[in-house]
Tab-separated table of C-alpha atoms in Angstrom:
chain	number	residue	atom	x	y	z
A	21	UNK	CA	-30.175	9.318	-12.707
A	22	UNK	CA	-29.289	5.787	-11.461
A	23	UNK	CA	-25.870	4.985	-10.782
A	24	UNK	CA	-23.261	3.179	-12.778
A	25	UNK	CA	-22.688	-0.636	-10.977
A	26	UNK	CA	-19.358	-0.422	-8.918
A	27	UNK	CA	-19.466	-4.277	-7.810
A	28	UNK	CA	-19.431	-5.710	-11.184
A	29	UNK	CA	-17.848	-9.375	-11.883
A	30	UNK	CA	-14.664	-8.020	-12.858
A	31	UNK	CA	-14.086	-5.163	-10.347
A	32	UNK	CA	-14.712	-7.751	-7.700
A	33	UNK	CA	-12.109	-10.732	-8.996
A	34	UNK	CA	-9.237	-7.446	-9.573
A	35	UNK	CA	-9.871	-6.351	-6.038
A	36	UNK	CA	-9.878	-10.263	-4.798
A	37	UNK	CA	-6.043	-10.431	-6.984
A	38	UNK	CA	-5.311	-7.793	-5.038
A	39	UNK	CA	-5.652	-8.957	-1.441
A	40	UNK	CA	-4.225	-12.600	-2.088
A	41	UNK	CA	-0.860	-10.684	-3.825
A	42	UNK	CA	-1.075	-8.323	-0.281
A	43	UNK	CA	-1.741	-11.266	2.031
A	44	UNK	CA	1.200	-13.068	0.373
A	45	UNK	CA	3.400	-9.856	0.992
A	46	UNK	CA	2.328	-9.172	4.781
A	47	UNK	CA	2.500	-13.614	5.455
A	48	UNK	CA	6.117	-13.576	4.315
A	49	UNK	CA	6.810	-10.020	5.781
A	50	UNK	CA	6.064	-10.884	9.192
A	51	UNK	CA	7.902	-14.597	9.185
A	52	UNK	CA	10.884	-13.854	7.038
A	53	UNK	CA	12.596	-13.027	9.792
A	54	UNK	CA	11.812	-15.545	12.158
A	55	UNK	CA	12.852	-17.957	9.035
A	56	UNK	CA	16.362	-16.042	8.474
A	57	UNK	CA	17.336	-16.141	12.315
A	58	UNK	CA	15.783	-20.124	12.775
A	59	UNK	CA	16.804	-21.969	9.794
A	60	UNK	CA	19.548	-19.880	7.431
A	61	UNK	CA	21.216	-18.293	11.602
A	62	UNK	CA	21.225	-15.396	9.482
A	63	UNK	CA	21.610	-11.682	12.023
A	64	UNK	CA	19.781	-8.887	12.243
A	65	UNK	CA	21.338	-6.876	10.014
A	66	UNK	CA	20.671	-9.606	7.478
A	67	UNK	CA	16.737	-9.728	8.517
A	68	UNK	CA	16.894	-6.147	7.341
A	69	UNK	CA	18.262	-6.811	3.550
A	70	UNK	CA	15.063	-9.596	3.022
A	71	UNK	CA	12.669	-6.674	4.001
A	72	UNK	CA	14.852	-4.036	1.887
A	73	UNK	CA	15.916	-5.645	-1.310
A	74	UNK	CA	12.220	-6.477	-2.307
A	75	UNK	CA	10.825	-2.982	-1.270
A	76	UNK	CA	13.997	-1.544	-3.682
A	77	UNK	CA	13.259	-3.848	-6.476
A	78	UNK	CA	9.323	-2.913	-6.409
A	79	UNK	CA	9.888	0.938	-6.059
A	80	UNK	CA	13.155	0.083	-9.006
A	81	UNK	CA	10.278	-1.196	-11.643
A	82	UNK	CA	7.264	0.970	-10.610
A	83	UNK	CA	8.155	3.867	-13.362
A	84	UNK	CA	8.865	1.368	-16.000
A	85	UNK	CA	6.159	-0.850	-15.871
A	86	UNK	CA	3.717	2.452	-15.819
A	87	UNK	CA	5.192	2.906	-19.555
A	88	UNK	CA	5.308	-0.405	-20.657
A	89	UNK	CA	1.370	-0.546	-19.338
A	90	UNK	CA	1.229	2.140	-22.188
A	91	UNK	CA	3.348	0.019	-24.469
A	92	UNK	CA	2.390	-3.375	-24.555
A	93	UNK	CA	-1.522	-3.171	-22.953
A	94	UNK	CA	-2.952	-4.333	-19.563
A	95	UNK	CA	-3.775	-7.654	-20.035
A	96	UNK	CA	-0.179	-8.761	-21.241
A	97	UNK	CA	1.612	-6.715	-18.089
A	98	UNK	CA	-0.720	-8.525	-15.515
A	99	UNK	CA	-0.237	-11.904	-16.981
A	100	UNK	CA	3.760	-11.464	-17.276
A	101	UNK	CA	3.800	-9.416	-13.530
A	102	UNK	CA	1.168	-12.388	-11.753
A	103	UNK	CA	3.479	-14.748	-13.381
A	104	UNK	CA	6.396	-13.669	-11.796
A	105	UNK	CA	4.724	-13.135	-8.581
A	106	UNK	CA	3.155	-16.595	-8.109
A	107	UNK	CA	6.897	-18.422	-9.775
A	108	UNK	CA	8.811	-16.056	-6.941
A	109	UNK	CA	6.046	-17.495	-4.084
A	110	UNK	CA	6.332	-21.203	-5.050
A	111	UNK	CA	10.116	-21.542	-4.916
A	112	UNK	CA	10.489	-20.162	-1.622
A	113	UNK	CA	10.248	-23.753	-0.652
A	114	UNK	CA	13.912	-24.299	-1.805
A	115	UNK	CA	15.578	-21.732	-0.160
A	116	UNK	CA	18.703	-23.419	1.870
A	117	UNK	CA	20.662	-20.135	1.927
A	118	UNK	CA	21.020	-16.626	2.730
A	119	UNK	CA	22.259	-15.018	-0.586
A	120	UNK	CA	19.564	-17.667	-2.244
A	121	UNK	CA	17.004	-15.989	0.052
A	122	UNK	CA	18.006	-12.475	-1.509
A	123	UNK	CA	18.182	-12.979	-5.177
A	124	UNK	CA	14.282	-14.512	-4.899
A	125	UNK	CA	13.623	-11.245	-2.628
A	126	UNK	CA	14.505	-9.354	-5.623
A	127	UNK	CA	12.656	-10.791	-8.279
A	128	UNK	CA	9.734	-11.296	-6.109
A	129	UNK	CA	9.504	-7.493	-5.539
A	130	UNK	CA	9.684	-7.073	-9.506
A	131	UNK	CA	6.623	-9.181	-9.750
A	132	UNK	CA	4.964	-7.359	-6.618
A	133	UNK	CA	5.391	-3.895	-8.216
A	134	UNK	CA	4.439	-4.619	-11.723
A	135	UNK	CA	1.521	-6.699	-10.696
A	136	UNK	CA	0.421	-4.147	-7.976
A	137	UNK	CA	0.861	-1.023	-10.529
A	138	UNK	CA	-1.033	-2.742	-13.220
A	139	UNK	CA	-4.060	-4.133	-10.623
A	140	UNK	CA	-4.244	-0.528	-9.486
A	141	UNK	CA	-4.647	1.336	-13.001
A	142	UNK	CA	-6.882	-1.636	-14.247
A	143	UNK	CA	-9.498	-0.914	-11.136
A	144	UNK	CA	-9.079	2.854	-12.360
A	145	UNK	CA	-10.549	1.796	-15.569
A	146	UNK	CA	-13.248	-0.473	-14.223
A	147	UNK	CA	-15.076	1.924	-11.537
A	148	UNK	CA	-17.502	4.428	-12.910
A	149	UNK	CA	-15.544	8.111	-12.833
A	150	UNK	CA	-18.219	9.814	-10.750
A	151	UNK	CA	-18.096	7.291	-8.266
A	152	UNK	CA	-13.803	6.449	-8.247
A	153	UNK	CA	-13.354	7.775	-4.820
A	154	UNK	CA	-15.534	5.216	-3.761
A	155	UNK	CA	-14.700	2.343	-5.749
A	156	UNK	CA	-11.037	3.087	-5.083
A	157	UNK	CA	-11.063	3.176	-1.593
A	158	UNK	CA	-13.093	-0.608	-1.409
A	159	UNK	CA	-10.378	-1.387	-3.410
A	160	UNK	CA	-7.962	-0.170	-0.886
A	161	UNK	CA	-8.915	-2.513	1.385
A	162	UNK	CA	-7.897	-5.564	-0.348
A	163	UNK	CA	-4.650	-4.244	1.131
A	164	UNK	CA	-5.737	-3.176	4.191
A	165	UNK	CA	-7.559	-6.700	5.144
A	166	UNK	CA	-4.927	-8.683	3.684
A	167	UNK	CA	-2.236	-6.532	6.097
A	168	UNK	CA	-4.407	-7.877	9.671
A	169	UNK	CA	-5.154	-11.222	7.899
A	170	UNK	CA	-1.408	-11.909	6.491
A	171	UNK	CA	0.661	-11.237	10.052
A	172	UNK	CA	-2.095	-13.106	11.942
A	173	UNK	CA	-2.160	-16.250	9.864
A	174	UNK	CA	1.517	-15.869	8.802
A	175	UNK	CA	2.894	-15.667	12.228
A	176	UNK	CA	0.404	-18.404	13.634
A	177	UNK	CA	1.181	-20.603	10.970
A	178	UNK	CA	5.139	-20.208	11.766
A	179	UNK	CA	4.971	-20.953	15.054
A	180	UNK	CA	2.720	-24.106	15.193
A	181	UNK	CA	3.204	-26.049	12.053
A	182	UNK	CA	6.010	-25.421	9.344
A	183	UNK	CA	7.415	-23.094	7.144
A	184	UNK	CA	7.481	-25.615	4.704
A	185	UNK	CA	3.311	-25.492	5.250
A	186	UNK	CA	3.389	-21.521	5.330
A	187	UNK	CA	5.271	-21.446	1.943
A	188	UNK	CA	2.983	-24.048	0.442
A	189	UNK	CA	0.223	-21.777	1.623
A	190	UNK	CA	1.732	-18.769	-0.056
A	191	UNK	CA	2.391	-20.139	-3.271
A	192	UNK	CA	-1.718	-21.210	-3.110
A	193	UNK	CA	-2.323	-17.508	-2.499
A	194	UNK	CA	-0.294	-16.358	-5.122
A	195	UNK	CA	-1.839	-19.262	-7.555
A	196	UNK	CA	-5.507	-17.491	-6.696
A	197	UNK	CA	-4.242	-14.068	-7.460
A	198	UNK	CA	-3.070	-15.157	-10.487
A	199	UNK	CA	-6.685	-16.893	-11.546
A	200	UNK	CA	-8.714	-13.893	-10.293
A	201	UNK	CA	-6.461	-11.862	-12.253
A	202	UNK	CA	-6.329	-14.162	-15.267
A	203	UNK	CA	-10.141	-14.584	-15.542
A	204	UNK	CA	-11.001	-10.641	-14.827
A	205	UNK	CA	-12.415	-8.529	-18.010
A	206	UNK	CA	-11.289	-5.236	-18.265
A	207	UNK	CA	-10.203	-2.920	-21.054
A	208	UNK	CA	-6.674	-3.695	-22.414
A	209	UNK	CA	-6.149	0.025	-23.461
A	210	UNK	CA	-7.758	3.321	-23.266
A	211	UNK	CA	-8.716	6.183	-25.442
A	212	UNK	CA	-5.713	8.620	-26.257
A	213	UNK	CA	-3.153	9.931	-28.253
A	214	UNK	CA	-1.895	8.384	-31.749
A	215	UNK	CA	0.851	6.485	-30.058
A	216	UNK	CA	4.101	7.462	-31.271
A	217	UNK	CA	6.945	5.494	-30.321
A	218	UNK	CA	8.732	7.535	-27.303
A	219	UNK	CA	12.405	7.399	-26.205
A	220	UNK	CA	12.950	6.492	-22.588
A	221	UNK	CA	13.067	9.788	-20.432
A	222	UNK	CA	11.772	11.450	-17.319
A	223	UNK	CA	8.228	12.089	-18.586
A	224	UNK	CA	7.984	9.137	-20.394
A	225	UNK	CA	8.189	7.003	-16.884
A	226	UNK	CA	6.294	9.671	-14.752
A	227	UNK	CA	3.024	11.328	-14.678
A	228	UNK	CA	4.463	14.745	-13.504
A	229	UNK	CA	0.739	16.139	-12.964
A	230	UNK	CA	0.506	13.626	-9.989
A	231	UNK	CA	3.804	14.249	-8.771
A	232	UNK	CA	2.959	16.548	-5.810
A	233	UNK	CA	0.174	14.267	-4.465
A	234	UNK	CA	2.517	11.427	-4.496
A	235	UNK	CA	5.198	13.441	-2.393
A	236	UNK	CA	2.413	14.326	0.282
A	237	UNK	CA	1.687	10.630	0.092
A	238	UNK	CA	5.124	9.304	0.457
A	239	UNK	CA	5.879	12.015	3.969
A	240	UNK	CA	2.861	10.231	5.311
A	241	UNK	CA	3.671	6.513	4.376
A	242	UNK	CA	7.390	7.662	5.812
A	243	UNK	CA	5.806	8.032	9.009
A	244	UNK	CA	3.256	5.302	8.516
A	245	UNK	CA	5.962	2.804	8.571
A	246	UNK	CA	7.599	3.467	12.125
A	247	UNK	CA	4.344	2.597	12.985
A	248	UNK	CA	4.241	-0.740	11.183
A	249	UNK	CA	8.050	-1.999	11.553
A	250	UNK	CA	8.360	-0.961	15.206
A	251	UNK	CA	4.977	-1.462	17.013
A	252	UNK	CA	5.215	-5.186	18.142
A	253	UNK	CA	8.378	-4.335	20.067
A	254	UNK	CA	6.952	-1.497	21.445
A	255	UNK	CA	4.391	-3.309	22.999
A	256	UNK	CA	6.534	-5.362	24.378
A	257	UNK	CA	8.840	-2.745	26.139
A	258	UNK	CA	5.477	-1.591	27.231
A	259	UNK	CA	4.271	-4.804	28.393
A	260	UNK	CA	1.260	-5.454	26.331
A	261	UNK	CA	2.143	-8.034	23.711
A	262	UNK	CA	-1.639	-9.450	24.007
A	263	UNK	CA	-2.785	-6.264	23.254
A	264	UNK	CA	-0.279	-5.736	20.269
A	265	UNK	CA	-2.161	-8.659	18.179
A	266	UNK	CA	-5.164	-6.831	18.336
A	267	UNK	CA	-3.910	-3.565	17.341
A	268	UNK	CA	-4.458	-3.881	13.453
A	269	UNK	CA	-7.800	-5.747	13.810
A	270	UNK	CA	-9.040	-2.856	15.682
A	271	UNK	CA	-7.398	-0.718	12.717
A	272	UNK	CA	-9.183	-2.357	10.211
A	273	UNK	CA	-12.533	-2.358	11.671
A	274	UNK	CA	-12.695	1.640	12.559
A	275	UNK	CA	-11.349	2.053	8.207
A	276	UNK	CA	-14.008	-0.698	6.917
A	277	UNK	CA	-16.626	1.116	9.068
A	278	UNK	CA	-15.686	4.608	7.629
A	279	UNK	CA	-14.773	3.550	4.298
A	280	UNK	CA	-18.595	3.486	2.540
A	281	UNK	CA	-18.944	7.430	3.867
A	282	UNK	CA	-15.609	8.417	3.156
A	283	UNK	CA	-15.610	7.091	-0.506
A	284	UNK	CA	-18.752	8.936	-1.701
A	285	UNK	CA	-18.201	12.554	0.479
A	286	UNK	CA	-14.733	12.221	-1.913
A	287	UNK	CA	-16.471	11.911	-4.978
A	288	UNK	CA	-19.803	14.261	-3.462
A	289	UNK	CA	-17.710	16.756	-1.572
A	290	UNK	CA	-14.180	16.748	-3.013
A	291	UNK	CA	-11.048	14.993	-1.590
A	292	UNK	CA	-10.494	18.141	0.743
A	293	UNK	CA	-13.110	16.934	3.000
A	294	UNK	CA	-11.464	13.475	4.242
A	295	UNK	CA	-7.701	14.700	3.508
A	296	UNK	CA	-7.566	17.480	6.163
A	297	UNK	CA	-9.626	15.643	8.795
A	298	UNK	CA	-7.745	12.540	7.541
A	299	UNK	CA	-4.259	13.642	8.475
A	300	UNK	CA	-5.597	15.844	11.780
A	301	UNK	CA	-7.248	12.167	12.843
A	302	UNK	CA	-3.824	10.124	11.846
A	303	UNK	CA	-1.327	13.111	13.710
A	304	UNK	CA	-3.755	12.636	16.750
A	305	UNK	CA	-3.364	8.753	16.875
A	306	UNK	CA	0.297	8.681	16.649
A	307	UNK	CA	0.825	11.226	19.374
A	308	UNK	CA	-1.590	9.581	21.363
A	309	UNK	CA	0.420	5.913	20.808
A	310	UNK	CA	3.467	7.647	22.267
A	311	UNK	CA	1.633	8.565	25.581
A	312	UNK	CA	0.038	4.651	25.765
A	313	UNK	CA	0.727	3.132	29.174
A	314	UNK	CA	-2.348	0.959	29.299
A	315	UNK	CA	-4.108	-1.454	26.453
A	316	UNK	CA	-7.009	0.140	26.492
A	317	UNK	CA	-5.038	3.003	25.338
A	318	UNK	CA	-3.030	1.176	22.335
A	319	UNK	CA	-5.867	0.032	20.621
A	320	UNK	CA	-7.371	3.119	21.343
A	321	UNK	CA	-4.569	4.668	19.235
A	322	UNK	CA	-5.318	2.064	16.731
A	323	UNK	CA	-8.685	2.708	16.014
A	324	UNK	CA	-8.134	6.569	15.622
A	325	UNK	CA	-4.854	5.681	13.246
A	326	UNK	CA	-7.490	3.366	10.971
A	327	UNK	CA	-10.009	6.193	10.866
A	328	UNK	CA	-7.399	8.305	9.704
A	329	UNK	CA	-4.439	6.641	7.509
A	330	UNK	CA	-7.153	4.435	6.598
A	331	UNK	CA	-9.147	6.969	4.711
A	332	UNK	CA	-5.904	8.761	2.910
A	333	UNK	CA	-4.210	6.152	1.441
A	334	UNK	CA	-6.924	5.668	-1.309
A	335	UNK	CA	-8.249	9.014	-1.367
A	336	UNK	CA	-4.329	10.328	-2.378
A	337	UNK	CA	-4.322	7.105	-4.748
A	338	UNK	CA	-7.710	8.667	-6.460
A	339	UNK	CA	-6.463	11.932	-6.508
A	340	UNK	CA	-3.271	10.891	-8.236
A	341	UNK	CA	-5.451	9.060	-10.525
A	342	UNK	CA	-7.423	11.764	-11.549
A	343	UNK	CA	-4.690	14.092	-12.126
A	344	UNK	CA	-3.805	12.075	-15.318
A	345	UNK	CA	-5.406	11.628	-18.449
A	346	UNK	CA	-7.185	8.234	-19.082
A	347	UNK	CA	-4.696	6.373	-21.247
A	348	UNK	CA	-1.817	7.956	-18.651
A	349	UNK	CA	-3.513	6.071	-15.711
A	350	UNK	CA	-0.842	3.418	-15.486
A	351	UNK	CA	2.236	6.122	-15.058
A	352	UNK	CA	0.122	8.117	-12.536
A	353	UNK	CA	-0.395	4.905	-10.826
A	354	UNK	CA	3.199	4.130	-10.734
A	355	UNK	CA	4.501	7.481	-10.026
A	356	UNK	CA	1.871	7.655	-6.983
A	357	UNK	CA	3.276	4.166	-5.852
A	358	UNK	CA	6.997	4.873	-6.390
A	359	UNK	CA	6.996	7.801	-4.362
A	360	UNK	CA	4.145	5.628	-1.720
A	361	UNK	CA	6.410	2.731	-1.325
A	362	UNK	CA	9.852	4.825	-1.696
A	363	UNK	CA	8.663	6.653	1.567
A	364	UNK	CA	7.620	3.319	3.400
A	365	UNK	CA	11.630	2.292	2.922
A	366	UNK	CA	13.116	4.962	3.976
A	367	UNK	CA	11.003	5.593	6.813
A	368	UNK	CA	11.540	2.038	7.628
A	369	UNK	CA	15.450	2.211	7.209
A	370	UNK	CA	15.361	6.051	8.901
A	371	UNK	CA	13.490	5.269	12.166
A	372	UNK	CA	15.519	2.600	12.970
A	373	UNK	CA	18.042	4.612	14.139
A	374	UNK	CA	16.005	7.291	15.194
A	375	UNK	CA	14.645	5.149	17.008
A	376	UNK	CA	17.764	3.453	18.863
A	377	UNK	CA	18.617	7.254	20.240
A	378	UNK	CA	15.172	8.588	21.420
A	379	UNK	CA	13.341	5.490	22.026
A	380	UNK	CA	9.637	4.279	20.851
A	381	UNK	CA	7.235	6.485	22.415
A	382	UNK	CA	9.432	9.818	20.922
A	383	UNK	CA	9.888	8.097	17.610
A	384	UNK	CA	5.626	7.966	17.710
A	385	UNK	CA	5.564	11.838	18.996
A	386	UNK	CA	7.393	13.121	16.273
A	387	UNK	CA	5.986	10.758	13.754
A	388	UNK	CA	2.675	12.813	14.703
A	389	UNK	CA	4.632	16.526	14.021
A	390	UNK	CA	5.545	15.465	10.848
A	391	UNK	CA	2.113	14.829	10.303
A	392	UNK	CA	0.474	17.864	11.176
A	393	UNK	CA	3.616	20.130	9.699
A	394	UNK	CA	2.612	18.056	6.330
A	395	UNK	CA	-0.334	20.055	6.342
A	396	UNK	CA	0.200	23.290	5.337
A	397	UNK	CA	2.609	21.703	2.708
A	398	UNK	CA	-0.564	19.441	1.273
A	399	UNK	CA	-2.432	22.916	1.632
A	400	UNK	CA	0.315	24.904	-0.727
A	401	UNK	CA	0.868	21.657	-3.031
A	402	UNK	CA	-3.002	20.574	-3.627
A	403	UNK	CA	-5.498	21.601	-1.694
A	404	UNK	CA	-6.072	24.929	-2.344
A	405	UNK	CA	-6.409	24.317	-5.805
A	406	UNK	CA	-8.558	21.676	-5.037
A	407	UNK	CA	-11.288	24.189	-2.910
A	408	UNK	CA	-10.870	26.140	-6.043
A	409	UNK	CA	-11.957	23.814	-8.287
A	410	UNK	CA	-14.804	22.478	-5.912
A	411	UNK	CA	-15.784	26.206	-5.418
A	412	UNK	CA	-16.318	26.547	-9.369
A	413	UNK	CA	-18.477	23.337	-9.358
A	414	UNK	CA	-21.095	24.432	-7.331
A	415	UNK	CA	-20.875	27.808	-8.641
A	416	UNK	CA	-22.256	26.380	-11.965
């Protein structure tokens, strides 16, 4: 039987959206700060709030806008969320102050989790359902791409031009992600239940079938994000700053070279089959980045991390997915997201001061325990009902 087309028209402009909203996030996540401390003499402390308040907001409307995807339609959330989103990236270019700075923070995480949550259940509906492992994990790496191309382009940008330039350059992005989305066809609801209008409450916002993946998810993206907020100045204590730049690149390229094996052994062989090796792989990569002395070693550690984190992120994302029922695709999304992004922030705000009392490389070693003691918890939570299910499929 020939297989349904994956790269369609459509599929392709969502996924495009996608990395343009992500490279607009990692530009201005990487050169905020140098922006607070340079032009606003804002502190450290305050550096911390522009990274915080938009992660807050994002993981604040997540739930909602999974039930208002259900409400109002697709089409009408992207358009509203991509609005927001590209308004938020053009007026950065009038900040003159710190509390200024903050209240466009906030709203611009609004339109970064609404637009992300709706992006992500509108690719669910657009890939073929015996091939979603697949299709969602190319679709992953709009984000993935757009986090080595954003902090290399942001941070070069900062530091040799203007931020005047870098702004304008952001709002363009944004503009694109807002015409890819715009033009994109996709189905502005899905088969279901006779709607019936539905107070506000705990099951309204989240897909509790999906709950448990999400947790796993959000212990891994706690530890994921040591690794992203601290690893600059850890290669600098180290020594190898050069080496640092190339870190993600070498990331990316191990997960784009795995990522057309790993998406179809998800949907042939079941999601057990890259989870377990998946987090084994990512444990063994962060443990190894707290031995690094050399930078052969560090990118070393980056390549292993890519193979692994790389291949969970979307394979959780299309488990979660699954979990739910077709026209409940936008809460699963935004449950799997709230919990995703809810463990990036506090792992971010956490490890800091972790990491002021045992120092970098430790921080790193016990990133990689909490890894592996995840585990048997994944095992307990999902997987052993998945090998149960994939047992019963071949069976027949």
């Amino acid at each position: 039987m020939q297989k349904k087309p994956l790269w369609t028209k459509d599929f392709i402009s969502v996924s495009l959206s996608s990395f343009f909203i992500f490279f607009t996030f990692y530009v201005l996540l990487t050169t905020l700060p140098i922006f607070v401390v340079d032009h606003l003499e804002g502190s450290e402390a305050q550096i911390g709030l522009v990274v915080t308040v938009f992660l807050i907001s994002a993981v604040i409307c997540r739930p909602f806008t999974g039930k208002w995807i259900e409400d109002f339609g697709r089409k009408k959330m992207l358009y509203f969320s991509l609005t927001i989103f590209l308004l938020s990236a053009v007026f950065y270019m009038g900040i003159k102050s710190f509390p200024l700075l903050l209240l466009l923070r906030f709203i611009h995480g609004i339109g970064f989790g609404m637009a992300t949550t709706v992006l992500g259940t509108i690719v669910a509906d657009l890939v073929p359902d015996e091939r979603r492992g697949e299709g969602m994990g190319y679709y992953s790496m709009s984000m993935n791409l757009a986090m080595v191309a954003g902090p290399f382009i942001g941070i070069m940008i900062a530091t040799k031009t203007t931020f005047t330039i870098l702004f304008i350059i952001c709002g363009i992005a944004a503009f694109l992600a807002f015409i890819l989305g715009f033009f994109a066809k996709f189905p502005d609801q899905v088969e279901g239940p006779v709607k019936v209008k539905e107070k506000m409450s705990f099951k309204s916002l989240f897909e509790v079938s999906t709950l448990r993946i999400a947790a796993i998810a959000g212990i891994l993206s706690f530890s994921y994000a040591g690794l992203m907020a601290f690893i600059s100045v850890y290669a600098k204590q180290l020594g190898l700053v050069e080496a640092a730049s190339f870190f993600f690149v070498v990331y990316a390229v191990t997960m784009i070279a795995a990522r057309p094996f790993t998406g179809r052994w998800f949907d042939i062989k079941g999601e057990n089959v890259i989870i377990y090796p998946g987090m084994i792989i990512f444990a063994i990569g962060l443990i190894l980045l707290s031995q690094v002395q050399s930078a052969g070693l560090l990118l070393l550690s980056g390549a292993i991390i890519g193979l692994g984190y790389g291949s969970l992120t979307p394979s959780f994302q299309t488990v979660a997915i699954n979990q739910a029922a077709p026209h409940r695709r936008g809460a699963a999304t935004a449950t799997f997201f709230t919990l995703f992004d809810g463990g990036f922030a506090l792992g971010s705000f956490t490890m800091g001061l972790f990491a002021a009392s045992v120092g970098y490389a430790k921080l790193y070693l016990y990133c990689g325990i909490l890894v592996v003691l995840t585990l048997p918890l994944y095992y307990f939570l999902h997987g052993r009902y998945s090998s149960q299910r994939q047992k019963r499929k071949f069976d027949n």
